Amino acid sequence: MQQTAREAEARAIGEKKVKDLMKDNKRLVEVPYSASLAHTMNVLVANRVVAVPVAAPPGQWIGAGGSMIMETDKQTGVLRKHYIGMVTMLDILAHIAGEEDGPGLVDLERKMAVPVSSIIGNNVEGLSLWTLSPNTSILECMELFSMGIHRAMVPIDGEAAGVELVKSSSSYRMLTQMDVLRFLSQQIPEMQQTLGQSVKEMGAINENVMAITDKTKVIEAIKCMKSSFLNAVPIVRSTQLGGDHTHTQLFTGRGRKLGGTFSATDLRGCHLATLQTWLQQTALEFTETIGKSALLEGTTAGGRELVTCGEESSMKEVMEKVVSKHVHRIWVTDEHGLLLGLISLSDMIRAIRLSLLSQIQT
């Protein structure tokens, strides 16, 4: 029986391996367990990443989720380090937004002086230290990432699966959801049929989108994100909303006018003294200011661009926006700029994977 074009392209992608995605990945960026949060933040900024694994001496720690991800000396085979967890910007924000030092007061200098190992697990993702074998198929890799796992460590010359140690490696690289989508975007000529479908048709839109208002303060936005394990929230206009309490909690943003995005990654570009002054300002003012600073990827001198799409936008168009703008979610809006939902990287990977599988199995 002759293969259809979509079945052929699905099978071609399905034959790809994780190692095919790792060719251009740089060395692993990590921090030692004793590093302060201030130092960790500097590492995130310098390397333009949103998460780093934490390394400790072997035999002294229980790894996050019971992980046994070890690095060995390439020459002697002796264990050198144990990766005990992952620390993300959301972990750091959760720590900042913890117990206040007084009404509305946060001693950032004190909070950022604690060792990074003390905050592992503030956020569920920090306890999810995953590995993938270089020979894992891209469809299996996409299955993991479609479940909300944002990144996994890949051993270069050892073997590992899940969180179990099979054979220690002398080095690792990090594979992220963005790496997978960037790779898939390079396969667009071979995936025209799949990626030509609309995001609505592929079921990629999440209509359950929680938002803050344009009057929500930075410290309250951080607390909202911490409580719901969100890395970013849309900022909607506060007209016709209820009382002041609506500015201190999340609420359904669908149908509201989109005004901006408050993201954990925005805070990477802030020195502690600067962030201290902004905690009591509104999240919208903060994002507009950080946008004009052009410190971060996705910013321009004229301010931060809102990255949106429509329900009928093709998956190809949305993927290209995600990769070129280096954003981790796209807001779905109607012709009036009203929020309809969002598409996260997990949503995109899940929808593309299911589409590919449906072609292989038909």
C-alpha positions as a printed NumPy array, in Angstrom:
array([[  0.   ,   0.   ,   0.   ],
       [  1.421,   3.359,  -1.009],
       [  2.285,   5.761,   1.817],
       [  0.553,   9.125,   1.94 ],
       [  2.729,  12.26 ,   2.103],
       [  1.775,  12.838,   5.753],
       [  2.516,   9.241,   6.729],
       [  5.906,   9.4  ,   5.019],
       [  6.874,  12.623,   6.766],
       [  5.699,  11.258,  10.126],
       [  7.81 ,   8.124,   9.736],
       [ 10.848,  10.185,   8.687],
       [ 10.614,  12.329,  11.817],
       [  9.901,   9.266,  13.966],
       [ 13.243,   7.758,  12.953],
       [ 15.184,  10.704,  14.387],
       [ 17.007,  10.246,  17.701],
       [ 17.823,  12.55 ,  20.616],
       [ 21.466,  12.558,  19.507],
       [ 20.339,  14.193,  16.245],
       [ 19.098,  17.138,  18.321],
       [ 22.282,  17.47 ,  20.385],
       [ 24.816,  18.363,  17.71 ],
       [ 24.975,  22.073,  18.483],
       [ 24.328,  21.98 ,  22.229],
       [ 26.957,  23.735,  24.308],
       [ 28.533,  22.466,  27.494],
       [ 26.264,  22.076,  30.502],
       [ 25.745,  25.196,  32.614],
       [ 25.551,  24.243,  36.295],
       [ 26.144,  25.611,  39.804],
       [ 27.656,  23.956,  42.904],
       [ 25.343,  23.169,  45.823],
       [ 27.101,  25.8  ,  47.955],
       [ 26.559,  28.694,  45.511],
       [ 24.436,  31.552,  46.796],
       [ 21.185,  32.449,  45.093],
       [ 22.739,  35.757,  44.04 ],
       [ 25.549,  33.864,  42.271],
       [ 23.018,  31.471,  40.731],
       [ 21.025,  34.414,  39.377],
       [ 24.225,  35.808,  37.826],
       [ 24.858,  32.448,  36.128],
       [ 21.335,  32.451,  34.699],
       [ 21.792,  35.976,  33.349],
       [ 25.285,  35.393,  31.922],
       [ 24.246,  32.209,  30.109],
       [ 20.739,  33.33 ,  29.134],
       [ 19.09 ,  30.259,  30.627],
       [ 16.115,  29.898,  32.978],
       [ 17.249,  26.813,  34.909],
       [ 20.483,  25.133,  36.018],
       [ 21.253,  21.739,  37.559],
       [ 22.877,  21.766,  40.998],
       [ 26.   ,  19.626,  41.486],
       [ 27.28 ,  18.225,  44.802],
       [ 29.991,  15.798,  45.931],
       [ 28.883,  12.144,  45.457],
       [ 27.665,  10.176,  48.459],
       [ 26.511,  13.157,  50.526],
       [ 23.085,  13.936,  49.107],
       [ 19.874,  12.242,  48.059],
       [ 19.091,  13.469,  44.576],
       [ 15.78 ,  15.115,  43.709],
       [ 13.213,  12.397,  43.112],
       [ 15.855,   9.83 ,  44.114],
       [ 17.912,  10.609,  41.015],
       [ 21.336,   9.026,  40.648],
       [ 22.695,  11.201,  37.875],
       [ 26.447,  11.052,  38.354],
       [ 29.418,  12.451,  36.486],
       [ 32.69 ,  10.51 ,  36.418],
       [ 36.272,  11.428,  35.668],
       [ 36.805,  10.489,  32.033],
       [ 40.331,   9.171,  32.684],
       [ 39.946,   7.299,  35.978],
       [ 36.227,   6.529,  36.11 ],
       [ 36.035,   7.909,  39.671],
       [ 32.739,   9.595,  40.587],
       [ 33.213,  13.36 ,  40.59 ],
       [ 29.788,  14.854,  41.197],
       [ 26.15 ,  14.075,  41.799],
       [ 23.411,  16.234,  40.255],
       [ 20.96 ,  16.692,  43.122],
       [ 18.259,  18.819,  41.515],
       [ 17.317,  21.627,  39.192],
       [ 16.863,  25.259,  40.19 ],
       [ 14.699,  27.495,  38.045],
       [ 13.8  ,  31.161,  38.116],
       [ 10.454,  30.138,  39.622],
       [ 12.277,  28.5  ,  42.564],
       [ 14.111,  31.749,  43.206],
       [ 10.904,  33.773,  42.902],
       [  9.102,  31.418,  45.284],
       [ 11.893,  31.991,  47.81 ],
       [ 11.713,  35.766,  47.369],
       [  7.933,  35.711,  47.776],
       [  8.091,  33.623,  50.939],
       [  7.801,  34.983,  54.46 ],
       [  8.042,  38.775,  54.472],
       [ 10.39 ,  40.672,  56.774],
       [  7.581,  43.066,  57.654],
       [  4.387,  44.356,  56.034],
       [  5.346,  44.664,  52.371],
       [  9.054,  44.337,  53.192],
       [ 11.446,  41.831,  51.641],
       [ 15.135,  41.738,  52.574],
       [ 16.425,  40.623,  49.192],
       [ 20.096,  40.766,  50.146],
       [ 19.522,  38.337,  53.004],
       [ 17.285,  36.047,  50.982],
       [ 19.682,  35.907,  48.038],
       [ 22.635,  35.015,  50.277],
       [ 21.337,  31.528,  51.137],
       [ 22.871,  28.476,  49.396],
       [ 21.073,  27.29 ,  46.285],
       [ 20.74 ,  23.766,  47.71 ],
       [ 18.341,  25.109,  50.366],
       [ 15.615,  26.007,  47.864],
       [ 15.543,  22.86 ,  45.716],
       [ 11.949,  21.668,  45.689],
       [ 10.262,  25.064,  46.165],
       [  8.694,  24.226,  42.84 ],
       [  7.742,  20.77 ,  41.533],
       [ 10.001,  21.159,  38.501],
       [ 13.068,  21.331,  40.745],
       [ 12.304,  17.789,  41.901],
       [ 11.999,  16.528,  38.337],
       [ 15.557,  15.827,  37.254],
       [ 15.252,  13.758,  34.089],
       [ 17.69 ,  12.1  ,  31.734],
       [ 17.288,  10.794,  28.201],
       [ 19.486,   8.363,  26.346],
       [ 21.082,   9.75 ,  23.151],
       [ 19.387,   6.859,  21.332],
       [ 15.882,   7.701,  22.54 ],
       [ 13.566,   8.344,  19.586],
       [ 12.359,  11.89 ,  19.091],
       [  8.75 ,  10.724,  19.515],
       [  9.572,   9.243,  22.943],
       [ 11.404,  12.453,  23.826],
       [  8.361,  14.472,  22.712],
       [  6.128,  12.29 ,  24.898],
       [  8.165,  13.269,  27.969],
       [  8.189,  16.96 ,  27.069],
       [  4.472,  16.95 ,  26.239],
       [  3.754,  16.092,  29.887],
       [  5.197,  19.394,  31.099],
       [  8.811,  18.302,  31.619],
       [ 10.765,  21.289,  30.328],
       [ 14.275,  19.871,  30.088],
       [ 16.314,  16.675,  30.437],
       [ 19.999,  15.876,  30.794],
       [ 21.578,  13.728,  28.078],
       [ 24.747,  11.733,  28.87 ],
       [ 27.406,  12.119,  26.203],
       [ 29.26 ,   8.871,  26.787],
       [ 27.231,   7.018,  29.396],
       [ 23.731,   5.666,  29.684],
       [ 20.766,   6.783,  31.748],
       [ 17.002,   6.473,  31.618],
       [ 14.449,   8.51 ,  33.575],
       [ 16.134,   9.173,  36.912],
       [ 17.912,   5.829,  37.133],
       [ 21.675,   5.517,  36.73 ],
       [ 22.594,   2.874,  34.177],
       [ 26.156,   3.915,  33.58 ],
       [ 27.819,   7.088,  34.794],
       [ 28.805,   9.637,  32.186],
       [ 31.863,  11.877,  32.106],
       [ 29.724,  14.731,  30.808],
       [ 26.162,  15.756,  30.09 ],
       [ 24.334,  18.198,  27.872],
       [ 20.947,  19.778,  28.441],
       [ 18.063,  19.196,  26.042],
       [ 15.065,  21.529,  26.366],
       [ 11.598,  21.832,  24.877],
       [ 12.884,  24.797,  22.872],
       [ 15.648,  22.614,  21.394],
       [ 13.023,  20.132,  20.175],
       [ 10.883,  22.849,  18.579],
       [ 13.927,  24.485,  17.015],
       [ 14.88 ,  21.125,  15.513],
       [ 11.348,  20.544,  14.229],
       [ 11.282,  24.02 ,  12.709],
       [ 14.32 ,  22.995,  10.657],
       [ 12.294,  20.049,   9.334],
       [  9.455,  22.241,   8.072],
       [  9.972,  21.274,   4.383],
       [  9.492,  17.629,   5.403],
       [  6.502,  18.43 ,   7.665],
       [  4.412,  20.736,   5.497],
       [  1.271,  18.618,   5.856],
       [  1.438,  18.347,   9.631],
       [  2.474,  21.912,  10.404],
       [  0.067,  23.437,   7.908],
       [ -2.872,  22.641,  10.197],
       [ -4.305,  25.363,  12.449],
       [ -3.514,  25.319,  16.165],
       [ -7.267,  25.088,  16.836],
       [ -7.606,  22.085,  14.538],
       [ -4.652,  20.381,  16.251],
       [ -6.108,  20.971,  19.725],
       [ -3.089,  22.938,  20.918],
       [ -4.964,  25.811,  22.607],
       [ -5.403,  25.808,  26.398],
       [ -8.427,  27.953,  27.206],
       [ -7.839,  27.777,  30.975],
       [ -5.596,  30.82 ,  31.188],
       [ -5.083,  32.581,  34.527],
       [ -4.187,  36.273,  34.584],
       [ -3.273,  39.266,  36.738],
       [ -4.385,  42.867,  36.238],
       [ -2.436,  45.938,  35.178],
       [ -2.629,  47.104,  38.813],
       [ -1.106,  43.952,  40.336],
       [  2.189,  44.683,  42.099],
       [  5.333,  42.712,  41.271],
       [  5.48 ,  41.09 ,  44.727],
       [  1.821,  39.985,  44.419],
       [  2.407,  38.686,  40.892],
       [  5.323,  36.6  ,  42.173],
       [  3.147,  35.184,  44.973],
       [  0.419,  34.283,  42.447],
       [  2.936,  32.515,  40.217],
       [  4.399,  30.671,  43.185],
       [  1.012,  29.391,  44.38 ],
       [  0.056,  28.072,  40.94 ],
       [  3.523,  26.981,  39.709],
       [  3.325,  29.332,  36.723],
       [  6.399,  30.691,  34.962],
       [  4.461,  33.526,  33.325],
       [  1.041,  35.175,  33.472],
       [ -0.785,  37.518,  31.098],
       [ -1.559,  41.031,  32.285],
       [ -5.085,  42.162,  31.429],
       [ -6.778,  45.533,  31.691],
       [ -8.473,  46.108,  35.052],
       [-11.482,  48.051,  33.784],
       [-14.846,  46.642,  34.923],
       [-13.194,  44.262,  37.376],
       [-14.081,  43.988,  41.055],
       [-12.421,  45.541,  44.104],
       [ -8.78 ,  45.718,  45.154],
       [ -8.676,  41.996,  45.984],
       [ -8.684,  41.22 ,  42.262],
       [ -5.211,  42.758,  42.013],
       [ -3.707,  40.29 ,  44.497],
       [ -4.951,  37.011,  43.052],
       [ -5.214,  35.118,  39.797],
       [ -8.483,  35.006,  37.905],
       [ -9.704,  33.707,  34.547],
       [ -8.239,  35.904,  31.824],
       [-10.288,  34.561,  28.906],
       [-12.261,  37.35 ,  27.223],
       [-10.178,  40.142,  28.812],
       [ -8.083,  42.691,  26.943],
       [ -4.449,  41.544,  26.85 ],
       [ -1.99 ,  44.232,  27.946],
       [  1.301,  42.481,  28.671],
       [  3.182,  39.457,  30.013],
       [  4.867,  39.077,  33.394],
       [  7.448,  36.308,  33.204],
       [  9.937,  34.775,  35.604],
       [ 12.614,  35.24 ,  32.946],
       [ 12.149,  39.023,  33.066],
       [ 13.664,  39.109,  36.53 ],
       [ 16.971,  37.68 ,  35.319],
       [ 17.966,  41.107,  34.035],
       [ 17.447,  42.871,  37.353],
       [ 20.198,  43.626,  39.832],
       [ 19.042,  43.025,  43.396],
       [ 18.936,  46.721,  44.262],
       [ 16.804,  47.383,  41.198],
       [ 14.448,  44.5  ,  41.912],
       [ 14.052,  45.67 ,  45.522],
       [ 12.689,  49.008,  44.309],
       [ 10.316,  47.347,  41.839],
       [  8.635,  44.845,  44.178],
       [  5.953,  47.381,  45.142],
       [  5.445,  48.735,  41.614],
       [  2.973,  47.202,  39.171],
       [  3.979,  44.197,  37.076],
       [  2.962,  46.082,  33.924],
       [  5.285,  49.012,  34.755],
       [  8.067,  46.536,  35.454],
       [  7.665,  44.671,  32.162],
       [  7.517,  47.901,  30.177],
       [ 10.703,  49.134,  31.861],
       [ 12.59 ,  45.854,  31.435],
       [ 11.481,  45.79 ,  27.797],
       [ 13.052,  49.156,  27.127],
       [ 16.32 ,  48.077,  28.759],
       [ 16.953,  45.477,  25.994],
       [ 18.721,  43.291,  28.566],
       [ 16.9  ,  40.128,  27.649],
       [ 16.192,  38.046,  24.594],
       [ 12.972,  39.068,  22.919],
       [ 13.303,  42.738,  23.877],
       [ 13.85 ,  45.766,  21.73 ],
       [ 14.714,  49.378,  22.404],
       [ 11.076,  50.291,  21.776],
       [  9.671,  48.002,  24.464],
       [  8.694,  44.376,  24.82 ],
       [  6.67 ,  42.838,  22.023],
       [  3.556,  40.862,  22.884],
       [  3.758,  37.583,  20.984],
       [  0.273,  36.442,  19.984],
       [ -1.532,  34.341,  17.411],
       [ -5.095,  33.632,  16.342],
       [ -7.078,  30.401,  16.617],
       [ -6.679,  29.788,  12.891],
       [ -2.919,  30.444,  12.83 ],
       [ -1.   ,  27.46 ,  11.462],
       [  1.253,  25.432,  13.71 ],
       [  4.117,  26.369,  11.368],
       [  3.493,  30.08 ,  11.969],
       [  3.261,  29.637,  15.747],
       [  6.39 ,  27.474,  15.859],
       [  8.37 ,  30.055,  13.898],
       [  7.257,  32.801,  16.311],
       [  8.257,  30.739,  19.352],
       [ 11.706,  29.956,  17.96 ],
       [ 12.504,  33.403,  16.51 ],
       [ 11.215,  35.361,  19.536],
       [ 12.528,  32.77 ,  22.019],
       [  9.325,  32.779,  24.068],
       [  7.946,  29.844,  26.013],
       [  4.256,  30.51 ,  25.362],
       [  2.058,  32.371,  22.905],
       [ -1.179,  34.108,  23.874],
       [ -4.147,  33.36 ,  21.616],
       [ -6.276,  36.449,  20.956],
       [ -9.201,  37.433,  18.756],
       [ -9.303,  40.325,  16.291],
       [-10.045,  42.746,  19.153],
       [ -7.061,  41.707,  21.247],
       [ -9.198,  39.768,  23.735],
       [ -7.517,  36.778,  25.331],
       [ -8.823,  33.371,  24.214],
       [ -6.149,  31.105,  25.677],
       [ -2.498,  30.191,  25.452],
       [ -0.234,  27.703,  23.726],
       [  2.733,  26.534,  25.786],
       [  5.718,  24.623,  24.459],
       [  4.246,  21.503,  26.094],
       [  0.976,  22.089,  24.226],
       [  2.795,  22.475,  20.902],
       [  4.935,  19.372,  21.345],
       [  1.93 ,  17.302,  22.439],
       [ -0.184,  18.39 ,  19.466],
       [  2.588,  17.792,  16.913],
       [  3.445,  14.392,  18.397],
       [ -0.191,  13.224,  18.366],
       [ -0.542,  14.36 ,  14.77 ],
       [  2.594,  12.452,  13.739],
       [  1.497,   9.324,  15.601],
       [ -1.966,   9.408,  14.028],
       [ -0.324,   9.29 ,  10.595],
       [  2.011,   6.428,  11.489],
       [ -0.793,   4.345,  12.975],
       [ -3.316,   4.822,  10.167]])
